[in-house]
Amino acid sequence: MEIKIIPCLNDNYSYLIFNKNKKIACVVDPSEAKPIIDVIEKNKIDLKYILNTHHHYDHVGGNKELKEKYNSKIVGFKYDKDRIPEIDITVEDNQIWKNENFEIKIYHIPGHTSGHIAFHFFKEKKIFTGDTLFSLGCGKIFEGTYEQMFNSLNKIKKLPKDTQIYCGHEYTLQNGNFCLANDASNLKLRKKITKVKKKLQNNLPSIPTILADEIECNIFLKAKNLESFSKLRDLKDNF
Ligand code: ZN
Ligand code: FE
């Protein structure tokens, strides 16, 4: 399985996923169509599915144009079917959705939005977490409760430690600065931030990140209980 990381808009990432024959490709969260089309055309990829983690514009903005151009099918959460543009296939919590190439487990992880889901390619140990778990951070709570977000992060935390995490935005450095401000003695965190800076300086994404690193460095995953998680989330909103 190959993944092309496609920067979109200001700081979004869309992910184009395909195997050797390039025939049954999926794209996760196409913020806009143009950068995706460029990669598809250059690599002669057949875009069969569009996977949406949630309904926000910066994650579904390219749906319509890509669907029209490539006749792709759009996959999204059952209870968000009225707000995911052009949705064709609905999925639900804990379902394993298969296509010709990939088997993907769906997790409902509310908090950022009420219908947010993650796509877990469990055989390949890769998960697409949208705006719920970021590298060194987590999403803002727009529609859900602190408790929902806390539980959603804990769900992801239980996956195998070598799971690779692909999130919706390049927020890693800002997130890292917040972690550092609240966890100054964490040497693993300092090392991770140094690595991230190097990547960004070379114009490379800091993504994917590894779950093991996040558990040690991401202050939101380190929160021991709902109360301390909620405090951190409030602090971050004003950081
Ligand atoms: Zn969002
Ligand atoms: Fe977003």
PDB file of C-alpha atoms and ligand atoms in Angstrom:
ATOM      1  CA  MET A   1       0.000   0.000   0.000  1.00  0.00           C
ATOM      2  CA  GLU A   2       1.294   3.401  -0.966  1.00  0.00           C
ATOM      3  CA  ILE A   3       0.207   6.736   0.445  1.00  0.00           C
ATOM      4  CA  LYS A   4       0.784  10.103  -1.154  1.00  0.00           C
ATOM      5  CA  ILE A   5       0.469  12.994   1.238  1.00  0.00           C
ATOM      6  CA  ILE A   6      -1.112  15.917  -0.596  1.00  0.00           C
ATOM      7  CA  PRO A   7      -0.979  19.356   1.032  1.00  0.00           C
ATOM      8  CA  CYS A   8      -4.217  21.287   0.482  1.00  0.00           C
ATOM      9  CA  LEU A   9      -5.462  24.775   1.378  1.00  0.00           C
ATOM     10  CA  ASN A  10      -3.305  26.365   4.112  1.00  0.00           C
ATOM     11  CA  ASP A  11      -2.364  23.492   6.352  1.00  0.00           C
ATOM     12  CA  ASN A  12      -4.603  20.551   5.437  1.00  0.00           C
ATOM     13  CA  TYR A  13      -3.448  17.133   4.319  1.00  0.00           C
ATOM     14  CA  SER A  14      -5.349  14.845   1.998  1.00  0.00           C
ATOM     15  CA  TYR A  15      -4.096  11.320   1.539  1.00  0.00           C
ATOM     16  CA  LEU A  16      -4.174   9.313  -1.659  1.00  0.00           C
ATOM     17  CA  ILE A  17      -4.005   5.582  -0.952  1.00  0.00           C
ATOM     18  CA  PHE A  18      -3.386   2.950  -3.600  1.00  0.00           C
ATOM     19  CA  ASN A  19      -1.654  -0.338  -4.229  1.00  0.00           C
ATOM     20  CA  LYS A  20       0.745  -1.435  -6.936  1.00  0.00           C
ATOM     21  CA  ASN A  21      -1.724  -1.559  -9.791  1.00  0.00           C
ATOM     22  CA  LYS A  22      -3.030   1.963  -8.970  1.00  0.00           C
ATOM     23  CA  LYS A  23      -6.480   0.760  -9.863  1.00  0.00           C
ATOM     24  CA  ILE A  24      -8.630   1.068  -6.755  1.00  0.00           C
ATOM     25  CA  ALA A  25      -7.348   4.216  -5.100  1.00  0.00           C
ATOM     26  CA  CYS A  26      -8.992   6.002  -2.177  1.00  0.00           C
ATOM     27  CA  VAL A  27      -8.522   9.585  -1.106  1.00  0.00           C
ATOM     28  CA  VAL A  28      -9.060  10.639   2.497  1.00  0.00           C
ATOM     29  CA  ASP A  29     -10.522  14.121   3.110  1.00  0.00           C
ATOM     30  CA  PRO A  30      -9.988  15.937  -0.183  1.00  0.00           C
ATOM     31  CA  SER A  31     -10.067  19.567   0.963  1.00  0.00           C
ATOM     32  CA  GLU A  32     -10.001  20.753  -2.629  1.00  0.00           C
ATOM     33  CA  ALA A  33      -9.933  18.955  -5.965  1.00  0.00           C
ATOM     34  CA  LYS A  34      -7.062  20.576  -7.859  1.00  0.00           C
ATOM     35  CA  PRO A  35      -4.028  19.247  -5.935  1.00  0.00           C
ATOM     36  CA  ILE A  36      -5.576  15.761  -5.888  1.00  0.00           C
ATOM     37  CA  ILE A  37      -6.267  15.816  -9.626  1.00  0.00           C
ATOM     38  CA  ASP A  38      -2.663  16.825 -10.297  1.00  0.00           C
ATOM     39  CA  VAL A  39      -1.332  13.778  -8.437  1.00  0.00           C
ATOM     40  CA  ILE A  40      -3.916  11.438  -9.988  1.00  0.00           C
ATOM     41  CA  GLU A  41      -3.139  12.528 -13.532  1.00  0.00           C
ATOM     42  CA  LYS A  42       0.613  12.440 -13.070  1.00  0.00           C
ATOM     43  CA  ASN A  43       0.534   8.908 -11.639  1.00  0.00           C
ATOM     44  CA  LYS A  44      -2.339   7.536 -13.743  1.00  0.00           C
ATOM     45  CA  ILE A  45      -4.302   6.525 -10.689  1.00  0.00           C
ATOM     46  CA  ASP A  46      -7.902   5.367 -10.780  1.00  0.00           C
ATOM     47  CA  LEU A  47      -9.750   7.147  -7.947  1.00  0.00           C
ATOM     48  CA  LYS A  48     -12.506   4.827  -6.882  1.00  0.00           C
ATOM     49  CA  TYR A  49     -13.400   6.041  -3.382  1.00  0.00           C
ATOM     50  CA  ILE A  50     -13.459   9.265  -1.418  1.00  0.00           C
ATOM     51  CA  LEU A  51     -13.365   8.758   2.356  1.00  0.00           C
ATOM     52  CA  ASN A  52     -14.541  11.606   4.599  1.00  0.00           C
ATOM     53  CA  THR A  53     -13.713  11.727   8.321  1.00  0.00           C
ATOM     54  CA  HIS A  54     -16.216  14.529   8.960  1.00  0.00           C
ATOM     55  CA  HIS A  55     -18.342  17.125   7.209  1.00  0.00           C
ATOM     56  CA  HIS A  56     -16.205  20.271   7.610  1.00  0.00           C
ATOM     57  CA  TYR A  57     -15.514  22.119   4.392  1.00  0.00           C
ATOM     58  CA  ASP A  58     -11.752  21.685   4.603  1.00  0.00           C
ATOM     59  CA  HIS A  59     -12.287  17.900   4.511  1.00  0.00           C
ATOM     60  CA  VAL A  60     -15.018  17.521   1.886  1.00  0.00           C
ATOM     61  CA  GLY A  61     -14.409  20.556  -0.363  1.00  0.00           C
ATOM     62  CA  GLY A  62     -13.178  18.430  -3.277  1.00  0.00           C
ATOM     63  CA  ASN A  63     -15.917  15.764  -3.110  1.00  0.00           C
ATOM     64  CA  LYS A  64     -18.175  17.010  -5.878  1.00  0.00           C
ATOM     65  CA  GLU A  65     -15.546  17.844  -8.457  1.00  0.00           C
ATOM     66  CA  LEU A  66     -13.615  14.604  -7.930  1.00  0.00           C
ATOM     67  CA  LYS A  67     -16.780  12.522  -8.064  1.00  0.00           C
ATOM     68  CA  GLU A  68     -17.863  14.149 -11.311  1.00  0.00           C
ATOM     69  CA  LYS A  69     -14.468  13.739 -12.905  1.00  0.00           C
ATOM     70  CA  TYR A  70     -13.647  10.187 -11.806  1.00  0.00           C
ATOM     71  CA  ASN A  71     -17.034   8.720 -10.998  1.00  0.00           C
ATOM     72  CA  SER A  72     -15.785   7.949  -7.477  1.00  0.00           C
ATOM     73  CA  LYS A  73     -17.993   6.775  -4.619  1.00  0.00           C
ATOM     74  CA  ILE A  74     -18.084   8.838  -1.443  1.00  0.00           C
ATOM     75  CA  VAL A  75     -17.919   7.067   1.915  1.00  0.00           C
ATOM     76  CA  GLY A  76     -19.002   8.720   5.170  1.00  0.00           C
ATOM     77  CA  PHE A  77     -20.675   8.236   8.532  1.00  0.00           C
ATOM     78  CA  LYS A  78     -24.286   7.064   8.470  1.00  0.00           C
ATOM     79  CA  TYR A  79     -25.568   9.785  10.788  1.00  0.00           C
ATOM     80  CA  ASP A  80     -23.809  12.501   8.802  1.00  0.00           C
ATOM     81  CA  LYS A  81     -25.353  11.510   5.496  1.00  0.00           C
ATOM     82  CA  ASP A  82     -27.230  14.798   5.240  1.00  0.00           C
ATOM     83  CA  ARG A  83     -24.168  16.944   5.569  1.00  0.00           C
ATOM     84  CA  ILE A  84     -21.480  15.046   3.698  1.00  0.00           C
ATOM     85  CA  PRO A  85     -21.791  16.306   0.132  1.00  0.00           C
ATOM     86  CA  GLU A  86     -22.641  13.657  -2.486  1.00  0.00           C
ATOM     87  CA  ILE A  87     -22.321  10.719  -0.087  1.00  0.00           C
ATOM     88  CA  ASP A  88     -22.899   7.273  -1.687  1.00  0.00           C
ATOM     89  CA  ILE A  89     -21.865   4.691   0.909  1.00  0.00           C
ATOM     90  CA  THR A  90     -22.677   5.026   4.587  1.00  0.00           C
ATOM     91  CA  VAL A  91     -20.651   3.301   7.297  1.00  0.00           C
ATOM     92  CA  GLU A  92     -21.106   2.947  11.049  1.00  0.00           C
ATOM     93  CA  ASP A  93     -19.127   2.477  14.229  1.00  0.00           C
ATOM     94  CA  ASN A  94     -17.025  -0.716  14.377  1.00  0.00           C
ATOM     95  CA  GLN A  95     -17.997  -1.744  10.879  1.00  0.00           C
ATOM     96  CA  ILE A  96     -15.371  -3.283   8.657  1.00  0.00           C
ATOM     97  CA  TRP A  97     -15.799  -1.786   5.238  1.00  0.00           C
ATOM     98  CA  LYS A  98     -14.065  -3.623   2.402  1.00  0.00           C
ATOM     99  CA  ASN A  99     -13.385  -2.654  -1.138  1.00  0.00           C
ATOM    100  CA  GLU A 100     -11.490  -4.502  -3.835  1.00  0.00           C
ATOM    101  CA  ASN A 101      -8.095  -3.693  -2.279  1.00  0.00           C
ATOM    102  CA  PHE A 102      -8.481  -2.619   1.302  1.00  0.00           C
ATOM    103  CA  GLU A 103     -10.196  -3.591   4.517  1.00  0.00           C
ATOM    104  CA  ILE A 104     -10.943  -0.653   6.753  1.00  0.00           C
ATOM    105  CA  LYS A 105     -12.386  -0.568  10.239  1.00  0.00           C
ATOM    106  CA  ILE A 106     -14.536   2.420  11.102  1.00  0.00           C
ATOM    107  CA  TYR A 107     -14.471   4.049  14.526  1.00  0.00           C
ATOM    108  CA  HIS A 108     -16.981   6.667  15.573  1.00  0.00           C
ATOM    109  CA  ILE A 109     -14.873   9.222  17.445  1.00  0.00           C
ATOM    110  CA  PRO A 110     -17.117  12.194  18.291  1.00  0.00           C
ATOM    111  CA  GLY A 111     -15.954  15.395  19.984  1.00  0.00           C
ATOM    112  CA  HIS A 112     -14.703  17.688  17.211  1.00  0.00           C
ATOM    113  CA  THR A 113     -17.995  17.021  15.438  1.00  0.00           C
ATOM    114  CA  SER A 114     -20.764  14.670  16.509  1.00  0.00           C
ATOM    115  CA  GLY A 115     -20.316  12.467  13.441  1.00  0.00           C
ATOM    116  CA  HIS A 116     -16.541  12.294  13.219  1.00  0.00           C
ATOM    117  CA  ILE A 117     -15.066   8.912  12.237  1.00  0.00           C
ATOM    118  CA  ALA A 118     -11.612   7.406  11.771  1.00  0.00           C
ATOM    119  CA  PHE A 119     -10.571   4.995   9.032  1.00  0.00           C
ATOM    120  CA  HIS A 120      -8.339   2.230  10.329  1.00  0.00           C
ATOM    121  CA  PHE A 121      -6.439   0.181   7.773  1.00  0.00           C
ATOM    122  CA  PHE A 122      -5.802  -2.429  10.426  1.00  0.00           C
ATOM    123  CA  LYS A 123      -3.802  -4.842   8.288  1.00  0.00           C
ATOM    124  CA  GLU A 124      -1.373  -2.085   7.380  1.00  0.00           C
ATOM    125  CA  LYS A 125      -1.552  -0.513  10.872  1.00  0.00           C
ATOM    126  CA  LYS A 126      -2.444   2.923   9.599  1.00  0.00           C
ATOM    127  CA  ILE A 127      -5.231   5.131  10.870  1.00  0.00           C
ATOM    128  CA  PHE A 128      -6.668   8.344   9.446  1.00  0.00           C
ATOM    129  CA  THR A 129      -7.841  10.467  12.345  1.00  0.00           C
ATOM    130  CA  GLY A 130      -9.074  13.673  10.668  1.00  0.00           C
ATOM    131  CA  ASP A 131      -9.420  16.478  13.217  1.00  0.00           C
ATOM    132  CA  THR A 132      -9.683  14.269  16.309  1.00  0.00           C
ATOM    133  CA  LEU A 133      -6.119  13.171  17.050  1.00  0.00           C
ATOM    134  CA  PHE A 134      -3.360  15.406  15.670  1.00  0.00           C
ATOM    135  CA  SER A 135       0.318  14.869  16.116  1.00  0.00           C
ATOM    136  CA  LEU A 136       1.028  16.341  19.587  1.00  0.00           C
ATOM    137  CA  GLY A 137      -2.515  17.653  19.855  1.00  0.00           C
ATOM    138  CA  CYS A 138      -6.197  17.035  19.442  1.00  0.00           C
ATOM    139  CA  GLY A 139      -9.043  18.775  17.648  1.00  0.00           C
ATOM    140  CA  LYS A 140     -11.142  21.591  19.023  1.00  0.00           C
ATOM    141  CA  ILE A 141     -14.399  20.507  20.553  1.00  0.00           C
ATOM    142  CA  PHE A 142     -17.075  22.047  18.344  1.00  0.00           C
ATOM    143  CA  GLU A 143     -20.112  19.818  18.626  1.00  0.00           C
ATOM    144  CA  GLY A 144     -19.320  17.186  21.195  1.00  0.00           C
ATOM    145  CA  THR A 145     -18.426  17.178  24.878  1.00  0.00           C
ATOM    146  CA  TYR A 146     -15.060  16.985  26.594  1.00  0.00           C
ATOM    147  CA  GLU A 147     -15.997  13.501  27.668  1.00  0.00           C
ATOM    148  CA  GLN A 148     -16.697  12.375  24.109  1.00  0.00           C
ATOM    149  CA  MET A 149     -13.362  13.730  22.894  1.00  0.00           C
ATOM    150  CA  PHE A 150     -11.539  12.139  25.839  1.00  0.00           C
ATOM    151  CA  ASN A 151     -13.168   8.773  25.108  1.00  0.00           C
ATOM    152  CA  SER A 152     -12.476   9.059  21.388  1.00  0.00           C
ATOM    153  CA  LEU A 153      -8.777   9.667  22.030  1.00  0.00           C
ATOM    154  CA  ASN A 154      -8.687   6.750  24.440  1.00  0.00           C
ATOM    155  CA  LYS A 155     -10.128   4.494  21.754  1.00  0.00           C
ATOM    156  CA  ILE A 156      -7.254   5.367  19.430  1.00  0.00           C
ATOM    157  CA  LYS A 157      -4.772   5.019  22.279  1.00  0.00           C
ATOM    158  CA  LYS A 158      -5.654   1.334  22.602  1.00  0.00           C
ATOM    159  CA  LEU A 159      -4.505   0.461  19.073  1.00  0.00           C
ATOM    160  CA  PRO A 160      -1.140  -1.282  18.530  1.00  0.00           C
ATOM    161  CA  LYS A 161       1.685   1.055  19.525  1.00  0.00           C
ATOM    162  CA  ASP A 162       3.326   0.909  16.113  1.00  0.00           C
ATOM    163  CA  THR A 163       0.206   2.222  14.367  1.00  0.00           C
ATOM    164  CA  GLN A 164       0.942   5.106  12.022  1.00  0.00           C
ATOM    165  CA  ILE A 165      -1.310   8.115  12.412  1.00  0.00           C
ATOM    166  CA  TYR A 166      -2.335  10.333   9.518  1.00  0.00           C
ATOM    167  CA  CYS A 167      -4.224  13.425  10.643  1.00  0.00           C
ATOM    168  CA  GLY A 168      -6.014  16.258   8.886  1.00  0.00           C
ATOM    169  CA  HIS A 169      -3.682  19.197   9.485  1.00  0.00           C
ATOM    170  CA  GLU A 170      -0.048  20.198   9.809  1.00  0.00           C
ATOM    171  CA  TYR A 171      -0.393  21.601  13.327  1.00  0.00           C
ATOM    172  CA  THR A 172       2.423  19.575  14.861  1.00  0.00           C
ATOM    173  CA  LEU A 173       4.839  22.378  15.732  1.00  0.00           C
ATOM    174  CA  GLN A 174       2.242  24.701  17.315  1.00  0.00           C
ATOM    175  CA  ASN A 175       0.858  21.694  19.181  1.00  0.00           C
ATOM    176  CA  GLY A 176       4.359  20.750  20.285  1.00  0.00           C
ATOM    177  CA  ASN A 177       4.938  24.196  21.742  1.00  0.00           C
ATOM    178  CA  PHE A 178       1.796  23.825  23.814  1.00  0.00           C
ATOM    179  CA  CYS A 179       2.893  20.387  25.049  1.00  0.00           C
ATOM    180  CA  LEU A 180       6.292  21.796  25.950  1.00  0.00           C
ATOM    181  CA  ALA A 181       4.777  24.686  27.898  1.00  0.00           C
ATOM    182  CA  ASN A 182       2.936  22.153  30.065  1.00  0.00           C
ATOM    183  CA  ASP A 183       5.427  19.289  30.097  1.00  0.00           C
ATOM    184  CA  ALA A 184       8.821  20.993  30.010  1.00  0.00           C
ATOM    185  CA  SER A 185      10.797  18.096  31.468  1.00  0.00           C
ATOM    186  CA  ASN A 186       9.682  15.581  28.824  1.00  0.00           C
ATOM    187  CA  LEU A 187      12.874  14.719  26.944  1.00  0.00           C
ATOM    188  CA  LYS A 188      11.114  12.494  24.409  1.00  0.00           C
ATOM    189  CA  LEU A 189       8.903  15.455  23.555  1.00  0.00           C
ATOM    190  CA  ARG A 190      11.932  17.704  23.034  1.00  0.00           C
ATOM    191  CA  LYS A 191      13.486  15.119  20.738  1.00  0.00           C
ATOM    192  CA  LYS A 192      10.251  14.757  18.791  1.00  0.00           C
ATOM    193  CA  ILE A 193       9.982  18.531  18.331  1.00  0.00           C
ATOM    194  CA  THR A 194      13.564  18.709  17.060  1.00  0.00           C
ATOM    195  CA  LYS A 195      12.742  16.017  14.503  1.00  0.00           C
ATOM    196  CA  VAL A 196       9.549  17.784  13.476  1.00  0.00           C
ATOM    197  CA  LYS A 197      11.389  21.094  12.982  1.00  0.00           C
ATOM    198  CA  LYS A 198      13.923  19.418  10.733  1.00  0.00           C
ATOM    199  CA  LYS A 199      11.214  17.910   8.575  1.00  0.00           C
ATOM    200  CA  LEU A 200       9.328  21.190   8.257  1.00  0.00           C
ATOM    201  CA  GLN A 201      12.507  23.082   7.423  1.00  0.00           C
ATOM    202  CA  ASN A 202      13.027  20.650   4.568  1.00  0.00           C
ATOM    203  CA  ASN A 203       9.472  21.232   3.407  1.00  0.00           C
ATOM    204  CA  LEU A 204       8.407  17.739   4.451  1.00  0.00           C
ATOM    205  CA  PRO A 205       5.260  16.871   6.378  1.00  0.00           C
ATOM    206  CA  SER A 206       5.661  15.884  10.030  1.00  0.00           C
ATOM    207  CA  ILE A 207       3.041  13.205   9.291  1.00  0.00           C
ATOM    208  CA  PRO A 208       2.691  10.278   9.775  1.00  0.00           C
ATOM    209  CA  THR A 209       3.395  10.058  13.457  1.00  0.00           C
ATOM    210  CA  ILE A 210       3.588   6.823  15.459  1.00  0.00           C
ATOM    211  CA  LEU A 211       1.136   6.052  18.238  1.00  0.00           C
ATOM    212  CA  ALA A 212       3.941   5.125  20.661  1.00  0.00           C
ATOM    213  CA  ASP A 213       5.458   8.621  20.261  1.00  0.00           C
ATOM    214  CA  GLU A 214       2.096  10.276  20.729  1.00  0.00           C
ATOM    215  CA  ILE A 215       1.423   8.353  23.929  1.00  0.00           C
ATOM    216  CA  GLU A 216       4.725   9.598  25.337  1.00  0.00           C
ATOM    217  CA  CYS A 217       4.666  13.138  23.967  1.00  0.00           C
ATOM    218  CA  ASN A 218       1.097  14.271  23.266  1.00  0.00           C
ATOM    219  CA  ILE A 219      -0.150  15.927  26.431  1.00  0.00           C
ATOM    220  CA  PHE A 220      -3.776  15.210  25.558  1.00  0.00           C
ATOM    221  CA  LEU A 221      -3.051  11.480  25.416  1.00  0.00           C
ATOM    222  CA  LYS A 222      -1.103  11.742  28.654  1.00  0.00           C
ATOM    223  CA  ALA A 223      -4.056  13.266  30.527  1.00  0.00           C
ATOM    224  CA  LYS A 224      -4.955  10.824  33.283  1.00  0.00           C
ATOM    225  CA  ASN A 225      -8.592  11.738  33.683  1.00  0.00           C
ATOM    226  CA  LEU A 226     -11.397  13.746  32.158  1.00  0.00           C
ATOM    227  CA  GLU A 227     -10.832  16.675  34.480  1.00  0.00           C
ATOM    228  CA  SER A 228      -7.198  17.220  33.543  1.00  0.00           C
ATOM    229  CA  PHE A 229      -7.994  16.615  29.890  1.00  0.00           C
ATOM    230  CA  SER A 230     -10.708  19.283  29.958  1.00  0.00           C
ATOM    231  CA  LYS A 231      -8.388  21.780  31.636  1.00  0.00           C
ATOM    232  CA  LEU A 232      -5.740  21.221  28.995  1.00  0.00           C
ATOM    233  CA  ARG A 233      -8.282  21.600  26.200  1.00  0.00           C
ATOM    234  CA  ASP A 234      -9.377  24.971  27.629  1.00  0.00           C
ATOM    235  CA  LEU A 235      -5.783  26.123  28.053  1.00  0.00           C
ATOM    236  CA  LYS A 236      -5.004  25.170  24.466  1.00  0.00           C
ATOM    237  CA  ASP A 237      -7.934  27.182  23.140  1.00  0.00           C
ATOM    238  CA  ASN A 238      -6.306  30.287  24.626  1.00  0.00           C
ATOM    239  CA  PHE A 239      -2.683  29.399  23.950  1.00  0.00           C
TER     240      PHE A 239
HETATM  241 ZN    ZN B   1     -12.766  19.890  11.220  1.00  0.00          ZN
HETATM  242 FE    FE B   2     -10.074  20.515   9.574  1.00  0.00          FE
END
